[in-house]
Structure formats: C-alpha cells, structure tokens
PDB file of C-alpha atoms and ligand atoms in Angstrom:
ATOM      1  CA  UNK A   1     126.734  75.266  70.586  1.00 88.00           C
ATOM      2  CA  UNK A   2     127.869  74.630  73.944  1.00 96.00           C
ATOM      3  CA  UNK A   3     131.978  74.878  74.329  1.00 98.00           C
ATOM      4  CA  UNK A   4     132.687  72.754  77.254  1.00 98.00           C
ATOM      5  CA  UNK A   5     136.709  72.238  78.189  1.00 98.00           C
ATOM      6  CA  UNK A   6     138.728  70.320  80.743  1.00 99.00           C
ATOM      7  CA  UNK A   7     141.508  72.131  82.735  1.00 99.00           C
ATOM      8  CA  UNK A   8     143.528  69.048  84.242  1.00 98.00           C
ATOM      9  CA  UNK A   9     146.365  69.029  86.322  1.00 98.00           C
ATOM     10  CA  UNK A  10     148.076  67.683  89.942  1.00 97.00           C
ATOM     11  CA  UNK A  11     147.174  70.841  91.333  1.00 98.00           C
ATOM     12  CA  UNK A  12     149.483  70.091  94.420  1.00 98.00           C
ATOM     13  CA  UNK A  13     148.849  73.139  95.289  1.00 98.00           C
ATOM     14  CA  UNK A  14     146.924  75.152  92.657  1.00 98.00           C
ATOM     15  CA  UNK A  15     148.683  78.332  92.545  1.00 98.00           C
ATOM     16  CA  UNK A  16     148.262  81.400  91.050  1.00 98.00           C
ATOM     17  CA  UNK A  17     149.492  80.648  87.713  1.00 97.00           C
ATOM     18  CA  UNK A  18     146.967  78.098  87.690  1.00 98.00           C
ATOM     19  CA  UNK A  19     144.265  80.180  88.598  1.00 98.00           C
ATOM     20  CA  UNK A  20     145.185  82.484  86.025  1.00 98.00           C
ATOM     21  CA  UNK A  21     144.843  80.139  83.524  1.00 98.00           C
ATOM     22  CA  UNK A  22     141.257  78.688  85.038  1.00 98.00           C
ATOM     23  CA  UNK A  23     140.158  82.330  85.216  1.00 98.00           C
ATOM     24  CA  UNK A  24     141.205  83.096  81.551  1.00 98.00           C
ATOM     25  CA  UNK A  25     139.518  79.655  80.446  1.00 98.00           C
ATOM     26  CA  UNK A  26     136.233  80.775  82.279  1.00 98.00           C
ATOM     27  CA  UNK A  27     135.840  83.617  80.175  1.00 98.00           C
ATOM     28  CA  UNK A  28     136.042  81.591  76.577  1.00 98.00           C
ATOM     29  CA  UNK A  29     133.968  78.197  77.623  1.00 98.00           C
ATOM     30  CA  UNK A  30     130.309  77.674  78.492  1.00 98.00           C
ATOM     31  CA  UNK A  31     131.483  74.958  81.246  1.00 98.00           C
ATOM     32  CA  UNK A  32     135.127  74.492  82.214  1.00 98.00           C
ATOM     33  CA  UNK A  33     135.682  71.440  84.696  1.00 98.00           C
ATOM     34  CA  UNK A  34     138.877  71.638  86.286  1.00 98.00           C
ATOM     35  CA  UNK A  35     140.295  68.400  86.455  1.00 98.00           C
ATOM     36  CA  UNK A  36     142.569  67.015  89.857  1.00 98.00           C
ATOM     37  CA  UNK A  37     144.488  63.568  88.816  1.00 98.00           C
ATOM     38  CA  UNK A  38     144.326  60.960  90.810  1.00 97.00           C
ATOM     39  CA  UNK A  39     147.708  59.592  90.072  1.00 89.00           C
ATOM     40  CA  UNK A  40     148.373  56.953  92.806  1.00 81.00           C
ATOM     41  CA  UNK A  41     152.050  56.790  91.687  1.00 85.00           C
ATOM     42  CA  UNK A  42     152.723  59.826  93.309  1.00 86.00           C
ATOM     43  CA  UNK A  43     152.624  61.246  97.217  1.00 92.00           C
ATOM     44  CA  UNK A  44     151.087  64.365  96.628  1.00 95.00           C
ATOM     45  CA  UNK A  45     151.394  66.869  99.782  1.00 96.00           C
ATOM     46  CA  UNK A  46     147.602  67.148  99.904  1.00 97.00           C
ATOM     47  CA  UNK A  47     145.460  64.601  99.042  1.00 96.00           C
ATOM     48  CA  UNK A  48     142.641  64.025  95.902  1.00 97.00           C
ATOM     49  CA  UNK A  49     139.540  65.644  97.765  1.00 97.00           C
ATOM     50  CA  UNK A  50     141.549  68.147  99.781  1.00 97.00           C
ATOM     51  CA  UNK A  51     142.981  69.249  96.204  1.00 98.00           C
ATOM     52  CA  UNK A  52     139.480  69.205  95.420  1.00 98.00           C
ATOM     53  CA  UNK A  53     138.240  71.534  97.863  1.00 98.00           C
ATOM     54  CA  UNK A  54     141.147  73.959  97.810  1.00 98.00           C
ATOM     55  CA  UNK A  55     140.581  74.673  94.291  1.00 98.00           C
ATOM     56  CA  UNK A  56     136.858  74.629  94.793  1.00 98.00           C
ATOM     57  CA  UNK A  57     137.425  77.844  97.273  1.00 98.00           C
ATOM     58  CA  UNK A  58     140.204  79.463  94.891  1.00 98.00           C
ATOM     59  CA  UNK A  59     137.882  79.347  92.075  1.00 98.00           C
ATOM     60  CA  UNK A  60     134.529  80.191  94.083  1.00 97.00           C
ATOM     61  CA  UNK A  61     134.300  83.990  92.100  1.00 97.00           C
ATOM     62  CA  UNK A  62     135.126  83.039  88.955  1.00 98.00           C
ATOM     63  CA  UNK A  63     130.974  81.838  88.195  1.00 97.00           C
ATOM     64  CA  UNK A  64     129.016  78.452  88.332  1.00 98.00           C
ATOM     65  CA  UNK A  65     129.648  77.351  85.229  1.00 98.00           C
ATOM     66  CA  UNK A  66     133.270  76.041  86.833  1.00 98.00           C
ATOM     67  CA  UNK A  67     133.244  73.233  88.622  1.00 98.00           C
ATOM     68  CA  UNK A  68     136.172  70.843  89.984  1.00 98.00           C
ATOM     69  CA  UNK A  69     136.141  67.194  90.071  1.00 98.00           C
ATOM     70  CA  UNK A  70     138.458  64.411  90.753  1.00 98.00           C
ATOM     71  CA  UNK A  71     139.590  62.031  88.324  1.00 98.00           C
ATOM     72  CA  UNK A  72     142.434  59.090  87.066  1.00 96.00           C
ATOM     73  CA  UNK A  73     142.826  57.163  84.380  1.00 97.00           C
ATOM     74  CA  UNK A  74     143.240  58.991  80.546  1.00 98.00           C
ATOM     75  CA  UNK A  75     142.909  63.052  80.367  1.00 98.00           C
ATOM     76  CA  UNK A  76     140.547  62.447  77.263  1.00 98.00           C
ATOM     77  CA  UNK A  77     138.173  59.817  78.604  1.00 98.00           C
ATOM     78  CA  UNK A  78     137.476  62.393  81.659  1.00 98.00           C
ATOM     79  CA  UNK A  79     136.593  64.782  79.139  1.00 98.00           C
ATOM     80  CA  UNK A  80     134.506  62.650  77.217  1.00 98.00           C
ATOM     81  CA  UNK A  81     132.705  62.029  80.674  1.00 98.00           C
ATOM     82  CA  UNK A  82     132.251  65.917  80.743  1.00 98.00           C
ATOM     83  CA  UNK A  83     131.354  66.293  77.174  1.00 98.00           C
ATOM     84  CA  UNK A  84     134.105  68.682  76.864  1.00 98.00           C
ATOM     85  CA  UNK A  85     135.721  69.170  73.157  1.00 98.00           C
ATOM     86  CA  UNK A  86     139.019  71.296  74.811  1.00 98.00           C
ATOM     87  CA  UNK A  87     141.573  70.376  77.121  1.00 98.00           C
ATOM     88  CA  UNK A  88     143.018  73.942  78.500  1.00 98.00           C
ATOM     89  CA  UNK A  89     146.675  73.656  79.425  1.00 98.00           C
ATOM     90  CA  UNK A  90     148.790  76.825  80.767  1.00 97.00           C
ATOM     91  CA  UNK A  91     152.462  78.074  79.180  1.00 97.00           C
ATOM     92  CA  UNK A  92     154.566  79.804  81.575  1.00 93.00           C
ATOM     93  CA  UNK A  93     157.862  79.968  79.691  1.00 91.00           C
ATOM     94  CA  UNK A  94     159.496  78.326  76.429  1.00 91.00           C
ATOM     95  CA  UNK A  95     160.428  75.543  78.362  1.00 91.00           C
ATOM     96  CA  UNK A  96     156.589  74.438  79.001  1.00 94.00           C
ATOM     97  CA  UNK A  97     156.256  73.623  75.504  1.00 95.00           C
ATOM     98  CA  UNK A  98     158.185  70.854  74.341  1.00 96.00           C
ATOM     99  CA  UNK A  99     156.172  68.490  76.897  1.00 97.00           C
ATOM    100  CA  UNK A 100     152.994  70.057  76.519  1.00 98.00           C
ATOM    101  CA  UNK A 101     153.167  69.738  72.962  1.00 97.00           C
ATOM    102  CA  UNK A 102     154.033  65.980  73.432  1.00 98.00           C
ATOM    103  CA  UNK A 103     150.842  65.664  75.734  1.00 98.00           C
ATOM    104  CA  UNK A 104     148.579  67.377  73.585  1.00 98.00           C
ATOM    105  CA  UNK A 105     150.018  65.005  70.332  1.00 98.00           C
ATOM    106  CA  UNK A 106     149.351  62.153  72.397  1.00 98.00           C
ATOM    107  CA  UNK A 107     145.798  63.010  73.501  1.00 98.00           C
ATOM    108  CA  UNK A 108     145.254  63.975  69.619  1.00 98.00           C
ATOM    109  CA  UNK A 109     146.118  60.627  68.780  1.00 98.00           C
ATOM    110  CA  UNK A 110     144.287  59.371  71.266  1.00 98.00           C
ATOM    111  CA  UNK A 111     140.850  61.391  70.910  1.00 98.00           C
ATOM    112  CA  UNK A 112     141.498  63.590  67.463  1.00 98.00           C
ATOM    113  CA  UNK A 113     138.100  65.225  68.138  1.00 98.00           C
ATOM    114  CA  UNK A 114     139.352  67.033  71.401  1.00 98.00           C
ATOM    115  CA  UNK A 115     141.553  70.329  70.800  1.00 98.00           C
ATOM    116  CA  UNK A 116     144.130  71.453  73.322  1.00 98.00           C
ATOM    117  CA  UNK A 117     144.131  75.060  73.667  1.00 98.00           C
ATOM    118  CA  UNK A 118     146.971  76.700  75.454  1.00 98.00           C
ATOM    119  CA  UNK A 119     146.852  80.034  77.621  1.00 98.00           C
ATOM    120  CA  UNK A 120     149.750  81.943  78.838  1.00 97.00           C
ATOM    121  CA  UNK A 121     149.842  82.726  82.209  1.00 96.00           C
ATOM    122  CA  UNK A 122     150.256  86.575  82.855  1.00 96.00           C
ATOM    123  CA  UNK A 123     153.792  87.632  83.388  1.00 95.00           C
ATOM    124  CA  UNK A 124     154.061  88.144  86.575  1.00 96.00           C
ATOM    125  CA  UNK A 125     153.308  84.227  87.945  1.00 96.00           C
ATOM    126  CA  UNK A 126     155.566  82.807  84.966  1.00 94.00           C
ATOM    127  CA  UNK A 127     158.137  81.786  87.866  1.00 95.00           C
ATOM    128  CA  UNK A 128     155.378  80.052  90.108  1.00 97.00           C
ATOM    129  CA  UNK A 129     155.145  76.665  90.295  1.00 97.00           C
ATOM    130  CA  UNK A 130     153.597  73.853  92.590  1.00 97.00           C
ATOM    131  CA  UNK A 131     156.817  72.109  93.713  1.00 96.00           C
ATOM    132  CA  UNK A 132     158.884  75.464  94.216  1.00 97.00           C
ATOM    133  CA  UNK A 133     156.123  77.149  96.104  1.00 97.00           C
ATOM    134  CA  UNK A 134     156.206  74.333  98.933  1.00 96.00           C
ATOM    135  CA  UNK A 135     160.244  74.436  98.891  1.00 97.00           C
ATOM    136  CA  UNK A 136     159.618  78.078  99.867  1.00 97.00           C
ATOM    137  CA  UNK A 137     156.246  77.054 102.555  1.00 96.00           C
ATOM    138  CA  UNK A 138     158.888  74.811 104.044  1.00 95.00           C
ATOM    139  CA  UNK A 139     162.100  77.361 104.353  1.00 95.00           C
ATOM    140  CA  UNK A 140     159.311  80.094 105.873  1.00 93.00           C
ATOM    141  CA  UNK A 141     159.461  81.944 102.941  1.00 96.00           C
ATOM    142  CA  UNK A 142     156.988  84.188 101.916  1.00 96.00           C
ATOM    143  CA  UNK A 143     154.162  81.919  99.486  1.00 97.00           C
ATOM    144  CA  UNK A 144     151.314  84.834  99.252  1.00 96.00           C
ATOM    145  CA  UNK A 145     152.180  86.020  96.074  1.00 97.00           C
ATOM    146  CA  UNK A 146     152.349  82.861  94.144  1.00 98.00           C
ATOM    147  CA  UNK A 147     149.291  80.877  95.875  1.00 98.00           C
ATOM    148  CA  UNK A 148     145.564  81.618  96.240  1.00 98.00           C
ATOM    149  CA  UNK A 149     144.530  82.741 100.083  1.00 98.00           C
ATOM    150  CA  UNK A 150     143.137  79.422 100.887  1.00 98.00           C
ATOM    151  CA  UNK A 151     146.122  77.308  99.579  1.00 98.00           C
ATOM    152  CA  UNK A 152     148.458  79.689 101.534  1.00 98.00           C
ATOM    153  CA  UNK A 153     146.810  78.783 104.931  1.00 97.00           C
ATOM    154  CA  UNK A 154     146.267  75.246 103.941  1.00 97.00           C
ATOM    155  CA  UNK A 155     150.148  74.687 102.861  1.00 96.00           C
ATOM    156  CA  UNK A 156     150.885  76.519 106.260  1.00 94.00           C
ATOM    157  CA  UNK A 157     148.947  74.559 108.130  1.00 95.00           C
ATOM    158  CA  UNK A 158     150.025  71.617 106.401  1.00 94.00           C
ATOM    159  CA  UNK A 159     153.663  72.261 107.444  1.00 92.00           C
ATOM    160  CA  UNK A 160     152.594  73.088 110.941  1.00 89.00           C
ATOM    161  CA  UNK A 161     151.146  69.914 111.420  1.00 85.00           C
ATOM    162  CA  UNK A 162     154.045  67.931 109.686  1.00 74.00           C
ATOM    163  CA  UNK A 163     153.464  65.361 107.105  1.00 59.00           C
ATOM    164  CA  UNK A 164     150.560  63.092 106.877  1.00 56.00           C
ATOM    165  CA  UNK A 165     150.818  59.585 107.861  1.00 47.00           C
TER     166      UNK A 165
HETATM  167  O1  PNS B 228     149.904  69.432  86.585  1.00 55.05           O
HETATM  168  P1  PNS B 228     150.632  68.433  85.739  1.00 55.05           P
HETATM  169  O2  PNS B 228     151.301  67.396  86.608  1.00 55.05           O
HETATM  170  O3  PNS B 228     151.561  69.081  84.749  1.00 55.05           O
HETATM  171  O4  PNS B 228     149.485  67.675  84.884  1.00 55.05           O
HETATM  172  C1  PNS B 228     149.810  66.616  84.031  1.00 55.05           C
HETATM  173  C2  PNS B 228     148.531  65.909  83.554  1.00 55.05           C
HETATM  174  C3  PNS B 228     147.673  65.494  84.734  1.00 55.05           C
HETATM  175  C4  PNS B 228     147.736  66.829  82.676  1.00 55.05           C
HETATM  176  C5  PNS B 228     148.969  64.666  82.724  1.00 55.05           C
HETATM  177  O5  PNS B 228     149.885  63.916  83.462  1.00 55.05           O
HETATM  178  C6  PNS B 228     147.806  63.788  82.345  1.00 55.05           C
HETATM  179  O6  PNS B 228     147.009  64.118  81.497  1.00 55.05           O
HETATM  180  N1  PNS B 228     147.694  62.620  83.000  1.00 55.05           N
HETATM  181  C7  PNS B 228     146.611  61.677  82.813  1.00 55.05           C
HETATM  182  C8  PNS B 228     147.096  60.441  82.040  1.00 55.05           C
HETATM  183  C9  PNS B 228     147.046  60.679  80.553  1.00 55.05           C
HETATM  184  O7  PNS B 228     146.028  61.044  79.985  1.00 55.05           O
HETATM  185  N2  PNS B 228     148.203  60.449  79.871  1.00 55.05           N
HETATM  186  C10 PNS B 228     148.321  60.541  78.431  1.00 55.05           C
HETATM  187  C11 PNS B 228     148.354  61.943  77.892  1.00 55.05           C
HETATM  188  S1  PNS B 228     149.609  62.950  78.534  1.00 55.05           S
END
C-alpha cells in the first residue's frame, strides 16, 4: 500500500520548524505533497508561486517523492486530489494543540477517511515561527537560524526591495 500525506500550511516563509516537520514526514510516507494555501483573504509577504518555489529549493534534498503544489479551497479535497489518506501537521509547544486539534476534528468530520498525524518539531526550532521570523528580517536581526538558506536571502531581499505593490 502506498501511504501518501498532505503537509499544508501558509508557509509565509517556510522556516525551519517547518522543514523539520516536512523532513520527518518524508521519512514515514511514500509521497508527501506539501501543500501552500491560497488564501486570498490574506496579504501574504510572498506570494502563492514564490511560496511555491522557496519551499521547492528548501526541500530539494529531502528525495523526489516530495513535491510542493499550490492550492485553496478545503485542506481535504486537496488531498483527495493527491490521493493522500494523512494530513501531517507540526506541534511546537502545548499551545499548538488546542487549534490543531479543532482543525483536525473538523477535517474528520469533513473527510473521516483522512487521519491527521502530528509531528513535533525538534526542540531547538519550537520558538520559530513565520510571523516572528519577519518581525526579526525587518529589525535586522539575525533570521539564519530559524529559516532555510533560500528563504533567508529571499526575506532579505524582500525587505531590501520594500513591499510589493
Ligand atoms: O500555516 P497555517 O496558517 O497554520 O495553516 C493553516 C491551514 C492552511 C492548514 C488551514 O487554515 C487550512 O487547512 N485551510 C484550508 C481551509 C480548510 O480546509 N478549512 C477547514 C479545516 S481547518
């Protein structure tokens, strides 16, 4: 049997507790399709297919059988597009849960024959987050340690060139 999972998120950036999870996930599925919403609700600092691509580069060593790909609309009806039977969510702290656990009731509800599985990040990227990490890009603080290499330039960059229009 072929274990295929979904690993969705904003991913604005993907950081390294991210990629922690995606690299822990790539070692227990067949296929694992990380998953960038589309949410056009938001103003994300980088857009869908720049997302995309960053990810694409942050993931490139962790094996074929990853992929990326865009989507909006439901969580479970882009995994039913994949074929995937798991949704793969990360827990960084205690205070993760209580929303994850309403996500992962909801998408039961909605789709009871996809599982969430949850992964803890390691311990050292338990403080890393998307929306801290570019508070610190835009104070000049030091980001290396909580984002992959490409999203590090990329956010630099990004605050070089000021915001997009
Ligand atoms: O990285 P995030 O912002 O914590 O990811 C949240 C995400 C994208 C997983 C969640 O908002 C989501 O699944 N959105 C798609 C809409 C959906 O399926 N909603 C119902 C179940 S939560």
């Amino acid at each position: 049997m072929t274990r295929v999972a979904v690993f969705p998120g904003s991913f604005d950036p993907m950081t390294n507790a991210h990629l922690d999870v995606a690299r822990r996930a790539s070692g227990l599925f067949d296929r694992l399709v990380i998953g960038v919403l589309n949410n056009p609700k938001k103003e994300p600092m980088f857009g869908i297919d720049e997302r995309v691509a960053l990810i694409g580069r942050s993931v490139a060593d962790l094996g074929a059988h990853v992929t990326v790909d865009a989507f909006d609309g439901l969580t479970v009806n882009f995994a039913k597009r994949h074929g995937a039977g798991f949704i793969v969510r990360g827990l960084r702290a205690v205070s993760d849960f209580e929303a994850e656990l309403q996500m992962a009731l909801t998408n039961r509800k909605l789709a009871p024959e996809i599982d969430t599985t949850f992964l803890m990040t390691a311990l050292e990227y338990g403080y890393v987050s998307s929306s801290l990490t570019k508070e610190v890009a835009r104070f000049g603080g030091d980001i290396g340690p909580m984002v992959p290499a490409p999203v590090a330039e990329a956010l630099v960059e990004r605050l070089r060139a000021g915001p997009r229009v």
